[in-house]
Short mmCIF file of C-alpha atoms in Angstrom, two decimals:
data_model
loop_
_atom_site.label_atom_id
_atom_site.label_comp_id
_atom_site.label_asym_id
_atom_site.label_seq_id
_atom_site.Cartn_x
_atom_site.Cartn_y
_atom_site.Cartn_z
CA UNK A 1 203.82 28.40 -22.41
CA UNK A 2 207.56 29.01 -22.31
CA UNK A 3 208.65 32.72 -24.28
CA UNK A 4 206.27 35.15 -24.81
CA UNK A 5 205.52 35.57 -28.55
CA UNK A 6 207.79 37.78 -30.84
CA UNK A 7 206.04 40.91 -30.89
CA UNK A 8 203.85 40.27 -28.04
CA UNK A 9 205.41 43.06 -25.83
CA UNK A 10 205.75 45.57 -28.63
CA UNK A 11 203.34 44.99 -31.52
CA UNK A 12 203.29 46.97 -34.94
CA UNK A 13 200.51 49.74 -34.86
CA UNK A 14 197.52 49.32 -37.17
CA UNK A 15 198.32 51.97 -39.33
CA UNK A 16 203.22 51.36 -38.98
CA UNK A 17 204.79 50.69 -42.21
CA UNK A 18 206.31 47.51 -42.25
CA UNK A 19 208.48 45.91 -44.44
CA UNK A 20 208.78 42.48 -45.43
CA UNK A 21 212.14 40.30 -44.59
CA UNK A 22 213.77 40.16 -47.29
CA UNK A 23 215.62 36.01 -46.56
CA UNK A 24 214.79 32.75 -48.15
CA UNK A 25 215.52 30.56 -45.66
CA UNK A 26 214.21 26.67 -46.12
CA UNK A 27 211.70 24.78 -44.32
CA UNK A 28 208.04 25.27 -43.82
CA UNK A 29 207.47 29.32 -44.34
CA UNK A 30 204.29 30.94 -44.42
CA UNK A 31 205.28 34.24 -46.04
CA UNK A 32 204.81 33.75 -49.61
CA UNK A 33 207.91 34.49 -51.96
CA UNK A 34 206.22 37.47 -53.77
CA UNK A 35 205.60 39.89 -51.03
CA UNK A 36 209.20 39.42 -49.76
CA UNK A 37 210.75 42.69 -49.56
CA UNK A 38 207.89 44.87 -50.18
CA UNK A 39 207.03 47.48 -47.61
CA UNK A 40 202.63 47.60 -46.64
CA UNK A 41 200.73 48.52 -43.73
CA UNK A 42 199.47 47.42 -41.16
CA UNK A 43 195.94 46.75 -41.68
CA UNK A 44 194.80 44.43 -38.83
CA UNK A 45 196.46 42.64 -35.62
CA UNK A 46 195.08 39.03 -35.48
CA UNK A 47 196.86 38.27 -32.02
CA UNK A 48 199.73 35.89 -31.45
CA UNK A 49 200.00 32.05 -32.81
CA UNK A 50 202.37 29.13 -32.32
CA UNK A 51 204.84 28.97 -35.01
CA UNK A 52 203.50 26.87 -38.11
CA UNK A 53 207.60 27.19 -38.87
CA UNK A 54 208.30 25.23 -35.81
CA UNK A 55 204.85 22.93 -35.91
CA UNK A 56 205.68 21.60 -39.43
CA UNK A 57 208.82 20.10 -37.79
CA UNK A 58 206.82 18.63 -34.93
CA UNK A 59 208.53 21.06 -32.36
CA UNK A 60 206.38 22.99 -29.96
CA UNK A 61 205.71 26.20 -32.04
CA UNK A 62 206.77 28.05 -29.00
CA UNK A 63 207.80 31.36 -29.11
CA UNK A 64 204.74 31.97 -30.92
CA UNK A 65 204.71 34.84 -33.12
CA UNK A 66 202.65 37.99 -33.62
CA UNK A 67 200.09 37.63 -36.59
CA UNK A 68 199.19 40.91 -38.77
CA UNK A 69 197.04 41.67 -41.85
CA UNK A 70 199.53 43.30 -43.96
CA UNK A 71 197.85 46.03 -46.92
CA UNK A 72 200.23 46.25 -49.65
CA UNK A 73 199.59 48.22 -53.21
CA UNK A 74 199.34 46.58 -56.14
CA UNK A 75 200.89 48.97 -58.29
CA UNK A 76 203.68 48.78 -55.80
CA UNK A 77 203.97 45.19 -56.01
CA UNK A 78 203.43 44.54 -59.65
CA UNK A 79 204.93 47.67 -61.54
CA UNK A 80 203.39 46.55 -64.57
CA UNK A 81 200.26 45.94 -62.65
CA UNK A 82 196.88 46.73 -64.51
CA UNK A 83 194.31 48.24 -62.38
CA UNK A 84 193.67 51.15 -60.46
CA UNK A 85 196.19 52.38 -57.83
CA UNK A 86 193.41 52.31 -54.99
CA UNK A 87 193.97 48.21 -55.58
CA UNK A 88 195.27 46.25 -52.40
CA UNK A 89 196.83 43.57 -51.27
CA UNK A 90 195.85 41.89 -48.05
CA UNK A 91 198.53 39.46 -47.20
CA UNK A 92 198.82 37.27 -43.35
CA UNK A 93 202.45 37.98 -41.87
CA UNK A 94 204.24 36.98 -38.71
CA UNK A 95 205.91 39.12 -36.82
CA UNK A 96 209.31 37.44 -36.85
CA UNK A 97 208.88 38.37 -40.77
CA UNK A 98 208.89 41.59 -40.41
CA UNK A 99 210.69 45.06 -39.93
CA UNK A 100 209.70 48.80 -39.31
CA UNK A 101 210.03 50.70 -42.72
CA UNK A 102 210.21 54.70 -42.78
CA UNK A 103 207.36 54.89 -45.04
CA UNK A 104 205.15 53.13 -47.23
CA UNK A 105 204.91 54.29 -50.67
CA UNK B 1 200.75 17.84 -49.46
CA UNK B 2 197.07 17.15 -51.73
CA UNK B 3 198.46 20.18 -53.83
CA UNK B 4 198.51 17.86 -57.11
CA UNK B 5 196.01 15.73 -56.41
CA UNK B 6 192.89 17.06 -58.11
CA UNK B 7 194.94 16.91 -61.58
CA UNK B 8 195.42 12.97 -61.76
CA UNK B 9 193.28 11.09 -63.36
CA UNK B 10 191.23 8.85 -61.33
CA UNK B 11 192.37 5.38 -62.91
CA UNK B 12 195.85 6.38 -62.91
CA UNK B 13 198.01 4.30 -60.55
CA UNK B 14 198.44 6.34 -57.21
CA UNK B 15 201.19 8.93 -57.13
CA UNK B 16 203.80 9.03 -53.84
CA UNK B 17 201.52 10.54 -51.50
CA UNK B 18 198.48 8.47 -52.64
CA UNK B 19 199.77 5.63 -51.65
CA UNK B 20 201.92 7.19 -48.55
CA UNK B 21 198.29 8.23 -47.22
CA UNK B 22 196.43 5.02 -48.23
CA UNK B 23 199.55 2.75 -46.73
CA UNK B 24 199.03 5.12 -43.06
CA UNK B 25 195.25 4.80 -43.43
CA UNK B 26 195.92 0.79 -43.04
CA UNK B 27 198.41 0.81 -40.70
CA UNK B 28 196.51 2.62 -38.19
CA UNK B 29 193.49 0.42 -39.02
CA UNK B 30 194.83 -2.55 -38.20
CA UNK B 31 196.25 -0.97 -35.05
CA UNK B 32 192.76 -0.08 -34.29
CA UNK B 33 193.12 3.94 -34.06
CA UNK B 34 189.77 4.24 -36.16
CA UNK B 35 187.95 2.07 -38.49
CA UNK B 36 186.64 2.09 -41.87
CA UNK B 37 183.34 3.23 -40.80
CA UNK B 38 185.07 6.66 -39.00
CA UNK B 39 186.83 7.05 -42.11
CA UNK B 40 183.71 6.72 -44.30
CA UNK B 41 181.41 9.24 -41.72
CA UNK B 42 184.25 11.47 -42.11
CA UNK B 43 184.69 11.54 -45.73
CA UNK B 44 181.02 12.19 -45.46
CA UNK B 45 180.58 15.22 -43.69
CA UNK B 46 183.75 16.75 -45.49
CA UNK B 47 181.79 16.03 -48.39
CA UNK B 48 178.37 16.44 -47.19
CA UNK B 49 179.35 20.60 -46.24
CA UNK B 50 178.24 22.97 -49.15
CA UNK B 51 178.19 26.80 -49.38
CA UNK B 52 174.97 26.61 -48.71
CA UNK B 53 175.84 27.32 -45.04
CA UNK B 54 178.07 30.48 -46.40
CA UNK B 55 174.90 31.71 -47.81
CA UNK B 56 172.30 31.17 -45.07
CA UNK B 57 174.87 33.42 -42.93
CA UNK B 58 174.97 35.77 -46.00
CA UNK B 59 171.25 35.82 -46.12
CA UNK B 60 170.83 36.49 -42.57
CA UNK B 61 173.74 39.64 -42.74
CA UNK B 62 171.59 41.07 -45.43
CA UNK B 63 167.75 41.44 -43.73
CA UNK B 64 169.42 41.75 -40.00
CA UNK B 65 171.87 44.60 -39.07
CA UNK B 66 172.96 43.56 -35.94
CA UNK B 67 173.45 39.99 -37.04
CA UNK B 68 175.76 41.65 -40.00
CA UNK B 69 177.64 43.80 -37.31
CA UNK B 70 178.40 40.25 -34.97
CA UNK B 71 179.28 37.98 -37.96
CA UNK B 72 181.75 40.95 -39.65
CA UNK B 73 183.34 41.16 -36.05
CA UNK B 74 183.55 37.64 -35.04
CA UNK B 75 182.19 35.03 -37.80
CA UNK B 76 182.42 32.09 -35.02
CA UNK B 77 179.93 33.55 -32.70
CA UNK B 78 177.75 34.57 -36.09
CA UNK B 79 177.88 31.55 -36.96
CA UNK B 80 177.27 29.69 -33.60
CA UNK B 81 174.09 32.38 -33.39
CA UNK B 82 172.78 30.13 -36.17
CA UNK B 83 173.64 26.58 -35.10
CA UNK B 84 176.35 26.20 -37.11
CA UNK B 85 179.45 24.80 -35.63
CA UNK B 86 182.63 27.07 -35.73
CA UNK B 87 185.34 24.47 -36.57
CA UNK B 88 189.05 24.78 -36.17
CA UNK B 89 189.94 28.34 -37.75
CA UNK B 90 188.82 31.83 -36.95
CA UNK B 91 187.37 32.82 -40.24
CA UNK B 92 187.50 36.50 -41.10
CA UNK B 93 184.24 38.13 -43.16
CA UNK B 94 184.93 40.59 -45.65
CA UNK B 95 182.16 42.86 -46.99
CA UNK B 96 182.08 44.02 -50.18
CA UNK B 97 180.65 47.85 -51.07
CA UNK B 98 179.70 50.46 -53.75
CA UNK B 99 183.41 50.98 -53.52
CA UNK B 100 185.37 47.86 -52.70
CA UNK B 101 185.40 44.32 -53.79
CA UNK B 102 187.17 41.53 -52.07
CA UNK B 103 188.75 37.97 -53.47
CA UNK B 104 190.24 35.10 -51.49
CA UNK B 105 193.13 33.40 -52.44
CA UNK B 106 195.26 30.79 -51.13
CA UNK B 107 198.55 31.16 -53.38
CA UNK B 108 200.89 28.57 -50.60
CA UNK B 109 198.27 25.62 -51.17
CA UNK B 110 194.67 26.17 -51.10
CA UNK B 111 193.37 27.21 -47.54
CA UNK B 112 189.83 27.66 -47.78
CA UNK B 113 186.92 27.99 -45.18
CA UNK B 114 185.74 24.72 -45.41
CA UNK B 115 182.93 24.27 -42.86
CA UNK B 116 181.21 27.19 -44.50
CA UNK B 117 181.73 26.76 -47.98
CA UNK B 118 182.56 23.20 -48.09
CA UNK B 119 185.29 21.71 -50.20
CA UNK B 120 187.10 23.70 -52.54
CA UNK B 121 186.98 24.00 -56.20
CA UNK B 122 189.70 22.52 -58.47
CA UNK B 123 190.56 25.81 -60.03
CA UNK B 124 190.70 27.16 -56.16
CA UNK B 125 193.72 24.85 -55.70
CA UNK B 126 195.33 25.30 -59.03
CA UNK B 127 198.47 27.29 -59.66
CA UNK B 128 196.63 29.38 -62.19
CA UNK B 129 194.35 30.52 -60.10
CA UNK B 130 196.30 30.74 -57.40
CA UNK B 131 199.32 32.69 -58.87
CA UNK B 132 197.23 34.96 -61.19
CA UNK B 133 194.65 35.87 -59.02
CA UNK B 134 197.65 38.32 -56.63
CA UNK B 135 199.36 38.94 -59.94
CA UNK B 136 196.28 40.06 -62.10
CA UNK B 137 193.12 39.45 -60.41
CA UNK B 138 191.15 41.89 -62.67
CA UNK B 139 191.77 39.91 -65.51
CA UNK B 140 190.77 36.32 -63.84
CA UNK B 141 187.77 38.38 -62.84
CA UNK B 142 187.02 39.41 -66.34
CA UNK B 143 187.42 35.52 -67.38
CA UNK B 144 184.65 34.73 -64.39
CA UNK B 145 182.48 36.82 -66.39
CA UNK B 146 182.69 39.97 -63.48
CA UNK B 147 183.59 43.04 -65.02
CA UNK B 148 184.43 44.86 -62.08
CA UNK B 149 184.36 48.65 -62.67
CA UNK B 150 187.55 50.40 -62.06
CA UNK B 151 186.17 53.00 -59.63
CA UNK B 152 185.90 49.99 -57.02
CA UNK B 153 188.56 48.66 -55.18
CA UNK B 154 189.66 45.32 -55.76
CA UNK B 155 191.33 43.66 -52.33
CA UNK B 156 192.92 40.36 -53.03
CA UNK B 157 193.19 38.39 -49.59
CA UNK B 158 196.52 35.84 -49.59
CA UNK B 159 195.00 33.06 -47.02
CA UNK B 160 198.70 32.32 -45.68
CA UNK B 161 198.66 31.49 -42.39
CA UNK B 162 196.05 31.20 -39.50
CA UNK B 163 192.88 32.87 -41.46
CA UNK B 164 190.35 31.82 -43.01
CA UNK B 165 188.27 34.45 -45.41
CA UNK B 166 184.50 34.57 -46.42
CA UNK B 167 183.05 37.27 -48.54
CA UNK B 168 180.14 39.00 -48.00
CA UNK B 169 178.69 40.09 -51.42
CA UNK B 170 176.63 43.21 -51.63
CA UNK B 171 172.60 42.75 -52.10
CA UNK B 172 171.63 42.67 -55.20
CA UNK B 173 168.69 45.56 -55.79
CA UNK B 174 165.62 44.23 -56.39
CA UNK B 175 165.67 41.74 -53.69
CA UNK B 176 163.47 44.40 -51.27
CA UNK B 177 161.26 42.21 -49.12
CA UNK B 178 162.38 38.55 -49.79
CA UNK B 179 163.03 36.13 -47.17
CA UNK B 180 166.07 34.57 -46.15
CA UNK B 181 165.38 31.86 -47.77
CA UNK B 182 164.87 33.42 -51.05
CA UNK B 183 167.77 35.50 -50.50
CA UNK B 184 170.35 32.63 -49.74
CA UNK B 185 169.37 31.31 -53.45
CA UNK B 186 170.85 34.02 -54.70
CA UNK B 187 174.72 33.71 -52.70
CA UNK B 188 176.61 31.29 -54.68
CA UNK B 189 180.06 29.51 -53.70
CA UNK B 190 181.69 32.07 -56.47
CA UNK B 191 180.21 34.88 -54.91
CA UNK B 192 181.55 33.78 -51.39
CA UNK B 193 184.92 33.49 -52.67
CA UNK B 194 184.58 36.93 -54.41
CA UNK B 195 185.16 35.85 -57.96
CA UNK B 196 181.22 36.89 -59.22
CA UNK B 197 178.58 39.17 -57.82
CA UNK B 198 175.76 37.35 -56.08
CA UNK B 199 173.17 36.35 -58.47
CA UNK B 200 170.98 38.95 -59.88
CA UNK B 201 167.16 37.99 -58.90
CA UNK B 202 166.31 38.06 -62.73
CA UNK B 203 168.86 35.30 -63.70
CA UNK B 204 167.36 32.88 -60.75
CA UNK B 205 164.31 33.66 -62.12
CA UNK B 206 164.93 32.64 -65.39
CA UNK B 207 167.12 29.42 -64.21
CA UNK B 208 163.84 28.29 -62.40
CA UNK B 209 161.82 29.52 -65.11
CA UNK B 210 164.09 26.86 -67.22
CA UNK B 211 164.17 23.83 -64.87
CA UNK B 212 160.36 24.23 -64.34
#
């Protein structure tokens, strides 16, 4: 293990509002193109995992990167979203993917 | 990656990553890595997996408290309990309520808890599914058939990275003193994926009313 993990040494609470990176950078990327930009919370940490960013390029996936269960609202995310506003998202985010938002709506 | 493969025909000639995957197969054949057999045990057990195994843990949650409590906070060790091996992701149970209902999607490729429910469906993998079911889940729900009410929750799960996702689907009433067994009849693949309710007892009893 060289570097810790982003986010290792200062996690997002269960509970912070987060918001998603808003970039479109190429490669490999986990974080789907729909949630970018949206601001959820944090539902759950899942602990920190090698980088699939780096692994799909056979590198070492080192740093590793904190993973999170991040709740989003679907009548956030869809305005035109049909459904009742208690409706959630659950989406998997790395840390590196991620910023501190003021609030979440 | 197999994103494309469960649309082309079978007697089609192979598309690029057919026969990329069948010309690596050889090669490390004839270089001895593995042999035909290994590939054929293999194909086996991938195929030979069912949700069968998602319902016997289903079953189990339902008659045993304490087993529900261990499985919804680590699904490996539930699962181990049982004799079931873990395999290679952590797989995250989500339990459905009087007030929330829970779906797994994979909308990046099609991610799926495999040693519990076995291989995926084709819809699973397809970009209908997969892109409708963030953008408007109620309605693929209503196409399943599953009207869900709108005083329940519906929580979508995006399988996008290291997770894997199992639901656990509420008992169905009626069910009061039936085995495990019994009860594992009644958790179907759709039910574990959190497109359907599990079965209602009176519909099993009619389907075995009708095969018998």
């Amino acid at each position: 293990m060289s570097a810790q993990a982003f986010g290792a040494a200062d996690p997002f609470a269960v509970g912070a509002a987060v918001r998603v990176r808003l970039s479109w950078p190429p490669g490999h990327i986990r974080t789907p193109a729909y949630i970018r930009g949206h601001v959820g919370t944090v539902a759950a940490n899942l602990g920190a995992h090698p980088n699939p960013e780096e692994i799909a390029f056979r590198r070492s996936g080192q740093p590793g990167s904190v993973l999170y269960r991040v709740r989003f609202r679907q009548d956030v995310v869809w305005p035109d979203y049909r459904g009742p506003a208690s409706d959630t998202l659950d989406v998997e985010i790395y840390h590196h993917w991620l910023e501190a938002a003021g609030a979440a709506r | 990656m197999s994103d494309t493969h469960h649309d082309h025909p079978p007697d089609a000639p192979p598309t690029h990553y057919q026969r990329m995957e069948i010309a690596l197969r050889e090669i490390l054949m004839a270089k001895s890595v593995f042999t035909p057999d290994d590939v054929r045990r293999e194909v086996e057990a991938m195929e030979g997996r069912s949700a069968g195994t998602g319902a016997r843990l289903v079953a189990r949650a339902w008659v045993d408290p304490a087993f529900k409590a261990r499985l919804l906070d680590d699904a490996r060790l539930g699962a181990a309990e049982m004799g079931i091996p873990p395999g290679p992701y952590r797989v995250l149970v989500m339990e459905n309520t009087a007030t929330l209902h829970n779906m797994i999607v994979c909308t990046l490729c099609s991610c799926y808890p495999r040693v519990l429910l076995g291989l995926p469906p084709a819809w699973y993998k397809g970009t209908a599914y997969r892109s409708r079911a963030v953008r408007e889940p109620r309605a693929v729900l209503a196409e399943f058939g599953f009207a869900l009410a709108d005083d329940v929750a519906l929580r979508v799960h995006d399988s996008t990275a290291d997770m894997r996702y199992m639901v656990l689907p509420m008992r169905p009433a009626g069910t009061e003193g039936w085995s495990e067994e019994e009860l594992a009849r009644l958790v179907t693949r759709d039910s574990l994926i959190g497109v359907a309710p599990a079965l209602d007892p009176q519909a099993l009893g009619r389907a075995s009313d009708a095969a018998g």
